[in-house]
Structure formats: structure tokens, C-alpha cells
Amino acid sequence: MLACPDRPGLIATVSGFLAEAGLNIVDVDQHSTAAGRFFMRMVFDSPGTAERDALEERFAREIAAPFEMDHSFNESAIRKRVVVMVSREDHCLSDLLWRRRNDHLGGDIVAVISNHEDLRSEVEAVGLPFHHVPVSRETKEEAERRALELIGDVDLLVLARYMQILSPTFLEALGTPAINIHHSFLPAFVGADPYARAHERGVKLIGATAHYVTAELDAGPIIDQDVVRVGHEDEVADLVRIGRDVERLVLARAVTAHLEDRVLLDGGRTVVF
Amino acid sequence: MLACPDRPGLIATVSGFLAEAGLNIVDVDQHSTAAGRFFMRMVFDSPGTAERDALEERFAREIAAPFEMDHSFNESAIRKRVVVMVSREDHCLSDLLWRRRNDHLGGDIVAVISNHEDLRSEVEAVGLPFHHVPVSRETKEEAERRALELIGDVDLLVLARYMQILSPTFLEALGTPAINIHHSFLPAFVGADPYARAHERGVKLIGATAHYVTAELDAGPIIDQDVVRVGHEDEVADLVRIGRDVERLVLARAVTAHLEDRVLLDGGRTVVF
Amino acid sequence: MLACPDRPGLIATVSGFLAEAGLNIVDVDQHSTAAGRFFMRMVFDSPGTAERDALEERFAREIAAPFEMDHSFNESAIRKRVVVMVSREDHCLSDLLWRRRNDHLGGDIVAVISNHEDLRSEVEAVGLPFHHVPVSRETKEEAERRALELIGDVDLLVLARYMQILSPTFLEALGTPAINIHHSFLPAFVGADPYARAHERGVKLIGATAHYVTAELDAGPIIDQDVVRVGHEDEVADLVRIGRDVERLVLARAVTAHLEDRVLLDGGRTVVF
Amino acid sequence: MLACPDRPGLIATVSGFLAEAGLNIVDVDQHSTAAGRFFMRMVFDSPGTAERDALEERFAREIAAPFEMDHSFNESAIRKRVVVMVSREDHCLSDLLWRRRNDHLGGDIVAVISNHEDLRSEVEAVGLPFHHVPVSRETKEEAERRALELIGDVDLLVLARYMQILSPTFLEALGTPAINIHHSFLPAFVGADPYARAHERGVKLIGATAHYVTAELDAGPIIDQDVVRVGHEDEVADLVRIGRDVERLVLARAVTAHLEDRVLLDGGRTVVF
């Protein structure tokens, strides 16, 4: 995956480099923005561990540097490690665990952390470690430190209806992307109680948004969103119930896209191949 | 159609009243809110013009008054009169004219008013009067007065991408409901340039909202909304183009629901039967 | 719930009967077909166990008989009992179990029966009995007898991707409705391997259909259906995976509608209030 | 656009060829099927008319022949010519004419042919020639001959609810692709009266399918499909009315995709980039 200023010859240059190295390209997605930025994802046969380092080094020097590319090589055979944080509602977690059981996720959940004990048995029943890290106003700093230790070295943090706001300090120390599911069609209803506010406004569709977590609340790059129709007969509790089916699907799609290396950042927007 | 405080016996009382009057009920929709308000729409055979007034008077006295009902009787055989206001974009207007030709609207468009000349030929080609009422900052008050004269006595004003904000004075003098189509999924992107802002935020769905016009911009009761999926490859111009298909369908559905007497107001929300 | 030949006065008659009995109607849905059949669902306060029998008896005599009504009284406080049959795929079962845990189903699953052992641990982990009833061509008759004994006296049988065809003898002996989920948008792709056939035909949407089971394969009355977009990049295995999200939602919606007494039969069609 | 047996090096080979010719690739889409076929669409800067022939000749010899490619070069600056055939219903035609007015189609409608006079004024009002070619059982052969003459040399024939079956002789003589809109979700309800049959079967969604016309009725490669939810309250006439909104959108999307050279054939399926 790579992103760089758009200019003529990028596709031919990169595919020529790989062809010369004897690597067959099996998939290519590319996108150029009106603002002049170029994004590309190429899937090619692995060169083998031995030659991989040399190849990457040569690519960095001969292609990436002169073209001012941000790029990364990802070995699809190496499965990404994921930690899930959750509070009391189990719909997103249950859905991720079901996909894990059917190997639909494209990565491995290695642990679940929660600020409540409610979902311990569900997590332990499938053989995953469950860590209870309670959070109060006074203990938040300490709790985030503890969570960071437990998370350790992973590729992705998933907030599957984790109802605490993570501090900028935490996010910086985390050093890995985090995906959150917000239970509204962002940018509508940023912040608390989106279903109550959706009901009050009388919207005819409710939604869910999966986005990368940034320091600003519910303002990170959107990976996926979806909506479902509701009516005047639906009270707030109905919206909560109906919304669960959208939240879990949207989060699962976003997590899978990320774990399959199909998401690139374009400033505050995403390119999802 | 009626709305009143919820209490036991409302359905039986009203249906009993109509049965006693020898009127067959062919359709009934009813809704009670958690906040304790009751809404009902009953369709029944017409009593004939002669007896209608007596019936309405008796209903008002015997039922509506004691139950504190807001209610209205509507004769479906009397077609509602509609004026459409539009600026330069023709997608919503064209769609309404197509439905008019196929008699799908449930009412009659009697005139089109525009602050531009662009769509005159399209309107006159189908035999409808087209009035050009240009608006500038200086002439706005005069233009609104002129529009009010041209609108005259109608049942509904439709703003089919009319790009001027109507003053509270105009709305009050209008004395009839107005439906606007806003090219975003409200309450996201209230105000100007919603597609440009949707693109900047990187949303994955764009939407359209049909709502009753109130003095506060884009804050009136929502009648219908819908969305369509977009991707990173879609620039602002693409969103504008793709959005047109949603805007025209949502506006048409809302206008039809209103003209078929299927929309009731519940404060800032709607009940759509 | 009731169905009868359409004629004037039905709504007033039934609501009058209930009002006279001092019962408050809280919800009414009604539908008349072009073919002249009338359907109604009324929700009203319970008369209490003592008076219920007398009321039902009086209704049968005074209203149902003269109007040739099929009708039923259902006490919403009495939760319906459900048995689930499943084979190897767990997506529909897992979804139903998640809804059961959150009490979204509107009824109680009392047992799970499978012709395979695969899902035993998932079922027993949530404290439900799991019965293994293997089926082969030779043992089918005996297996169906055994299943009938295990099912016993329930209100609904759910086939949550149970991959055996149930015999007419079984269905007759069952004496209670059964809902099946078929992994296509019926009537397209009746029978085996619908995803393989959908791929071969090159459809751009795949679907799922929940229907009542009748003696004719995949021909029973449809309760709910939905679809999801697929593309040329999706091979059969992708359709299978993508389809799971639709199958489980459609089945859950249909089961919930049935358990909430919102489905009536209109010949080979359903009325879903 | 090209299609050929899949083998290593195809992307690099083609992009290398274009790079050598000094042509910048601005967009690439590619797809490999499990059955071993490779599809690619590359958009690149035009070489200019003078050099184009030499380039195409060299590509055919050096690349297409050894790789057994089916391929075509399309100059996006040369707008494709389209003839529309229609019977009495105007929704698809009106929609295409509206897109033409807004230049959304990606091609030029040059004439409309109908077996009825009904839509003459609508077509002539926008300055397009309208040809009335009545068809009866006896005159069908002669009518098809007349239609072929009127169609002449075009790039696409669009059947926008043309209710006559075209003979294999006609299709062969036509020598250019034809796109039809069928008012069902194929392969459900092939043939006549799909809405009546959808109503009888009690489906909960109705659909529309745009496909290339082949000698076998409604069996050609599907380009696009979509559905819309309906309910028990919708009689056949409602399905007809509701379905129109899906039919016109699906046909328009398919026609646009074809005119933008985004559709390739993979046997009886399509690849839509």
C-alpha cells in the first residue's frame, strides 16, 4: 500500500519494479484525488522471507524516496493481532466473536478488556483472556496505564461499544490504530446519547459509523457507515434495539477491511479498496 | 385525522360515532406515543356533501371537544392544489412533473415559481404556468410579496430545490404547509453546501431529507429521508450527481404522503401513516 | 387477530364489543385485500384469567360466527415456546441465541435439535438442551419420529439452516407452524445450492427468505426477505460468507414477528402487521 | 479493456507497454476469476489520432496475440450513439431524457423508436426524432426490418420498457449490444407480468434487472439489479407504480456503465468496473 503526490508513470513504475523482481501482481487498486494525491494497493506473490528485506530496502531507495511515497509492505500470511475493549453491551463483541469462530475477521483477537465484569463469561467461554479494568474519574489515568500494559504489542485496538473516552495520552502511547463504533450516522449526533437525540429530532433513519479514533471526539476518519429505517412507532428503546444490528455489521466490516490492509488515510478521510 | 391526549376508549368512541352515523370505516391507523399523545387516521365512506357539515359539527361537539382533539376531515375526492418553487436545478421538478403526468402525486400542481428563467420551457411544455420572480438582497421583501400573490390559495407549497431562504414573514403569511428538500441527511450538514461538507468529512453515505419548513433553517419536522452509498472515488461533483436520485425520490414520497393526508405533526416530529 | 370476508362495520363491531366489555384497545392494525378479505390485529388490556374464557366464548358466538371469522386470542404475558433445528452452520443459531440473551425474541427457546454434533458446545454453554438426532436416508422416518418427541408441545419450530427436507408426515404431526430460512431471494433459486446458482447466473444482489414451511419445497408463505449487493469479484465462497449476515437478520425478524403475533396468513401470502 | 486467460505478468506487461509508448495510465481496474480468466480496464492519456492506429496495431501484434486477449481501445472523447426503443410506459424514457439534458449519460441519444404513438410529443419536445413502427403478429418481420434501418449505425440499443420480443434475426442483424430492463429481480419472474406473479407469490421486495439482450428471453448477462420493499398492503397496481422508481434507476445505471466502457462480458456474467 502506498500514497504519494500524483504524477505520470506511477502505476507503470511500481508494476515494472515488481515484474523485474520476478513478483506476479495478482490484484491492484488505485485512486487519484482531485487534490492531486495518489493511492495504490498492490497484492503480489511473496518473495520469501530471505529476499523480502532486500526488496523492501531497494523499493524504499529506488521508488519510495524519489516519488515521496508513504508505503508499507504487509505479509498477508502474518495474521494481525487485535485487542477488543468493551463496556456492558455485548452485541458488537458477540458479533466479532462469531466472526472469529468462522474465521471471517482476517486477524486474531488476542484479549478483551472491559471496565465492567458483565461480559467475562461470554469471553472466557470461547477461550479468550478477559481483563477487568474498572474506570472512575479518579482512577482513569491509572486505568489507562493498566490497559496499555494489557494491550501490549498489537496491530489494532477495537472499541466495541467501550463507553469511556480515551485520553490523548493513551492514544499516543498506544501507537497503533484504534477503530471505534459510534451509534449514529456521523457527523449527526456526535457525543452522548445519539439515539435519544435522534428520536427527539424525529429522523426516519438511524445509523452507525465506524471510524479511526483521534483526539477529537467522534471526528476521526470514517471507515464505514450504514443506516436502517425507523418510524414514528419506534421509541428510544426501539432505536437502541434496532440500531444494534447496524452497529455490529458496520464495525465488523470496518475491522475486516482494516485487517485485510484495504484502508488508507487521506488526511481526515479514508480510501477503502 | 386527529391527535389528542391518550386515554382509554378512543378507538371505540370514534369508530362507534362513525358506525352510528352509518359510515363504513375502510382503513384505520393509530399511534400512541410514550409521551401520552394519541394519533389516529380513519378513512371512511363519504357521507355526501349535504350531511357532511352536520356530521362534522356533531363530531366537533360530541367527540373532539370533550377529548381535547385536534382533528380534520378531508374529502379525498377533492384534489389538493400545489405550487412548486424552484431555482435552477431541474431534477426534483422534473420528477414531480413526471409523477403528475402519471397521476402518482395525489394532488394537482397548479403553478411553478422560480427566481430564475432556466426552467420556463420545461414547465410551459407541460401546460403549466411558470412565474419568474427574481430575488436579490434588495428586492427580497418585494419578491416574497409577489410570490405570495402568485401562490394564492393552495394546500401545499413545495420547495423543489428553491435556493432562497424564505422569511418568517412569508411563512406566516403563507398560512399553508411548505415542504422543502434538503440535500443532506439532517441533522448532519444543515445550511449551505452540504455535499462539499459531506465530501470533506469523508462520509460513506450521502442523503436527502424532506421536511416541513419552519422559521429555523433545516430544523422543521422530518417527513422522509434516505441515503445512498458513495466512496472515496466520488468527488464533490459526483456527490451532487448521485445525490439527485435520492433527493427527487425523497421529495416525491414526502409530497405524496402529505397530499394523501398521511402525515400528522407531533411537536417537532411527524407521524407518517 | 382475525381474518374474515370483508364487509362494512367490522372495525366498529369489534371495537364496540371490546369497549362494552370494558377493555381498552391500545393498538389496532387492519388490512383489506382487493380480493375481499379483511384482516385485523387488536391489542387490548387483558380481562384477567377469570373473565377471559367467558369473553372468548361470547366473542366466538356473537361476533366470530356471524361474520365467518378465523380468529385467535393471544395473551402476550404467556411467552411462546420455540424449538430450533440446525445442521452445521452456526450463524442463524448464534444470532437467535444472542437475541435470546438480550430478550429481543419475544419468546423462549427451549431446546435445540441437530443432525450433527458440531454446535453442541455452543448450545450447552448458554444452558439449553442440545439433542443430536442424526439423519440418513434409511433412518429418516425414525429420526423424524424422534425429533417430534423431543419437540413436544411448542408454539413454533425454527429451521435455522437445517439442511434436511422435512416430510409431509412430520409437518402434519408437528401441528404447529415452522419457519425456515432459505438462502436465496425466493422464488429465485428454489432448492439446493442457491449461492452457486446465483454466482453462475451472475446476479448483482443475493438474498435470503424466511417463510412458513409447507409440503412443497421453498414454496410456503414468505414472512420476510432481504438482499445485499455483491459484485463480479465475489466467488461462491464470498456469497456464502456475505449471505450469512442477511440470512440471520431475516430469520430473526421473521421469528420475532411471528412470536409477537404480527403475522396472519392470506392463502399463500402473509399479512405482517 | 481486455480479457484473456490469467497468467503471471499481465499487469506489468500492459502497463510497461503503455509506459514505453509515453502514455500515462490514470486509472486501472482488474479482476481475476477463480475460473482463470483475467479482465482489465486501463484509462490512459490519448496518444493522438495520428499515432493511435500504429499503437493499436503494435498492441495487437505484440501483446494481444501472444496473450490471447480480447481487447478494445475506446476514445472517451468520441461520444457513443444510442437509440432507445419504448412502448407506452414513459418512466424509463423520461428518466433517460432527464439525464441526457443534464449530460449524465455518457453518450448521445440520437433517436427514439416506438410501436405506439403515445410518447411522440414527449420525445419531440426535447428535439429528438421519434419513429413510430407499429408491430403486429403479421407485420413483425417487416417492422423489425424497418427498425433496423432507422437504428442504423449506433453503439447501443436501449429497450426502455419496449414490450415486444426481438427476434434472433433482428439481434444478429443489429450487430451492436442491446440493454433491456426487466421489471423483476431476475431470475425470478422471467417473462410476462412479473408484478402480478410477484404479488401472487407474496414477495416482500420487488426488483428490476438491466441485462444485455440475448436470443433467450430474460437470460442475458445481468449488468445491474436493485429492489425495493413492498408490503401486504400493496396490490398489483401499487407494485407497478413503486417498481417504476427502481426500473428507471437500474436501467440508467446500466446504460451509463456501458457507455463509460465499464462493462466486460465473462460468459453469461458481467464484470462491471
Short mmCIF file of N, CA and C in Angstrom, two decimals, chain B residues 85 87 115 135-137 139-141 143-144 147 157 159 161-171 178 180 182-183 190-193 211 213-219:
data_model
loop_
_atom_site.label_atom_id
_atom_site.label_comp_id
_atom_site.label_asym_id
_atom_site.label_seq_id
_atom_site.Cartn_x
_atom_site.Cartn_y
_atom_site.Cartn_z
N MET B 85 -41.95 25.81 -5.96
CA MET B 85 -40.92 26.83 -6.17
C MET B 85 -39.60 26.12 -6.43
N SER B 87 -35.31 26.72 -8.22
CA SER B 87 -34.31 27.66 -8.73
C SER B 87 -33.79 27.17 -10.07
N ASN B 115 -36.94 31.81 -9.17
CA ASN B 115 -36.15 33.03 -9.16
C ASN B 115 -35.19 33.08 -10.36
N VAL B 135 -34.98 37.33 -7.25
CA VAL B 135 -34.76 37.75 -5.86
C VAL B 135 -33.33 38.26 -5.72
N SER B 136 -33.18 39.42 -5.16
CA SER B 136 -31.86 39.89 -4.77
C SER B 136 -31.97 40.36 -3.33
N ARG B 137 -30.86 40.64 -2.72
CA ARG B 137 -30.91 41.08 -1.32
C ARG B 137 -31.86 42.26 -1.16
N THR B 139 -34.37 43.20 -3.16
CA THR B 139 -35.76 43.01 -3.60
C THR B 139 -36.45 41.86 -2.88
N LYS B 140 -35.80 41.26 -1.92
CA LYS B 140 -36.33 40.04 -1.32
C LYS B 140 -37.75 40.24 -0.76
N GLU B 141 -37.94 41.34 -0.04
CA GLU B 141 -39.25 41.56 0.59
C GLU B 141 -40.34 41.67 -0.49
N ALA B 143 -40.12 40.57 -3.54
CA ALA B 143 -40.24 39.30 -4.26
C ALA B 143 -41.13 38.32 -3.49
N GLU B 144 -40.99 38.30 -2.19
CA GLU B 144 -41.82 37.39 -1.39
C GLU B 144 -43.29 37.81 -1.46
N ALA B 147 -44.50 36.61 -4.75
CA ALA B 147 -44.69 35.15 -4.73
C ALA B 147 -45.97 34.78 -4.01
N LEU B 157 -47.18 24.18 -0.46
CA LEU B 157 -46.09 24.78 -1.24
C LEU B 157 -44.93 23.80 -1.20
N LEU B 159 -40.93 23.25 -2.06
CA LEU B 159 -39.66 23.86 -2.44
C LEU B 159 -38.78 22.78 -3.03
N ARG B 161 -35.82 22.28 -4.51
CA ARG B 161 -34.51 22.88 -4.68
C ARG B 161 -34.66 24.37 -5.03
N TYR B 162 -35.43 25.06 -4.16
CA TYR B 162 -35.50 26.52 -4.24
C TYR B 162 -34.42 27.06 -3.31
N MET B 163 -33.43 27.75 -3.86
CA MET B 163 -32.22 28.04 -3.11
C MET B 163 -32.23 29.39 -2.39
N GLN B 164 -33.40 29.88 -2.06
CA GLN B 164 -33.53 31.10 -1.27
C GLN B 164 -34.16 30.74 0.07
N ILE B 165 -33.72 31.41 1.12
CA ILE B 165 -34.35 31.18 2.43
C ILE B 165 -35.58 32.05 2.53
N LEU B 166 -36.72 31.44 2.85
CA LEU B 166 -37.97 32.18 2.97
C LEU B 166 -38.04 32.82 4.36
N SER B 167 -38.49 34.04 4.40
CA SER B 167 -38.53 34.77 5.68
C SER B 167 -39.67 34.28 6.56
N PRO B 168 -39.56 34.43 7.87
CA PRO B 168 -40.66 34.08 8.77
C PRO B 168 -41.94 34.83 8.39
N THR B 169 -41.80 36.06 7.92
CA THR B 169 -42.97 36.83 7.49
C THR B 169 -43.69 36.12 6.34
N PHE B 170 -42.93 35.65 5.38
CA PHE B 170 -43.50 34.92 4.26
C PHE B 170 -44.23 33.68 4.74
N LEU B 171 -43.56 32.90 5.60
CA LEU B 171 -44.14 31.64 6.04
C LEU B 171 -45.44 31.86 6.80
N ALA B 178 -45.45 24.10 3.96
CA ALA B 178 -44.46 24.07 2.89
C ALA B 178 -43.50 22.92 3.17
N ASN B 180 -39.82 21.25 2.10
CA ASN B 180 -38.54 21.52 1.47
C ASN B 180 -37.74 20.23 1.34
N HIS B 182 -33.92 19.04 1.54
CA HIS B 182 -32.55 19.46 1.86
C HIS B 182 -31.61 18.36 1.43
N HIS B 183 -30.51 18.73 0.77
CA HIS B 183 -29.63 17.72 0.19
C HIS B 183 -28.58 17.22 1.17
N VAL B 190 -26.58 20.91 8.10
CA VAL B 190 -27.56 21.97 7.99
C VAL B 190 -26.94 23.11 7.18
N GLY B 191 -27.75 23.80 6.37
CA GLY B 191 -27.27 25.01 5.71
C GLY B 191 -26.65 24.78 4.36
N ALA B 192 -25.71 25.64 4.00
CA ALA B 192 -25.21 25.69 2.62
C ALA B 192 -24.21 24.58 2.32
N ASP B 193 -24.12 24.24 1.05
CA ASP B 193 -23.10 23.33 0.51
C ASP B 193 -22.95 22.00 1.23
N HIS B 211 -38.66 17.90 4.64
CA HIS B 211 -39.18 18.34 5.93
C HIS B 211 -40.11 19.53 5.74
N VAL B 213 -41.22 23.22 6.36
CA VAL B 213 -40.41 24.41 6.55
C VAL B 213 -40.88 25.15 7.79
N THR B 214 -39.94 25.50 8.65
CA THR B 214 -40.24 26.34 9.82
C THR B 214 -39.28 27.52 9.78
N ALA B 215 -39.46 28.43 10.72
CA ALA B 215 -38.64 29.64 10.71
C ALA B 215 -37.15 29.32 10.90
N GLU B 216 -36.86 28.25 11.63
CA GLU B 216 -35.45 27.89 11.84
C GLU B 216 -34.96 27.03 10.68
N LEU B 217 -33.83 27.41 10.09
CA LEU B 217 -33.33 26.77 8.87
C LEU B 217 -33.09 25.26 9.04
N ASP B 218 -33.69 24.45 8.17
CA ASP B 218 -33.47 22.99 8.12
C ASP B 218 -33.77 22.30 9.44
N ALA B 219 -34.63 22.89 10.25
CA ALA B 219 -34.93 22.32 11.57
C ALA B 219 -36.38 21.86 11.68
#
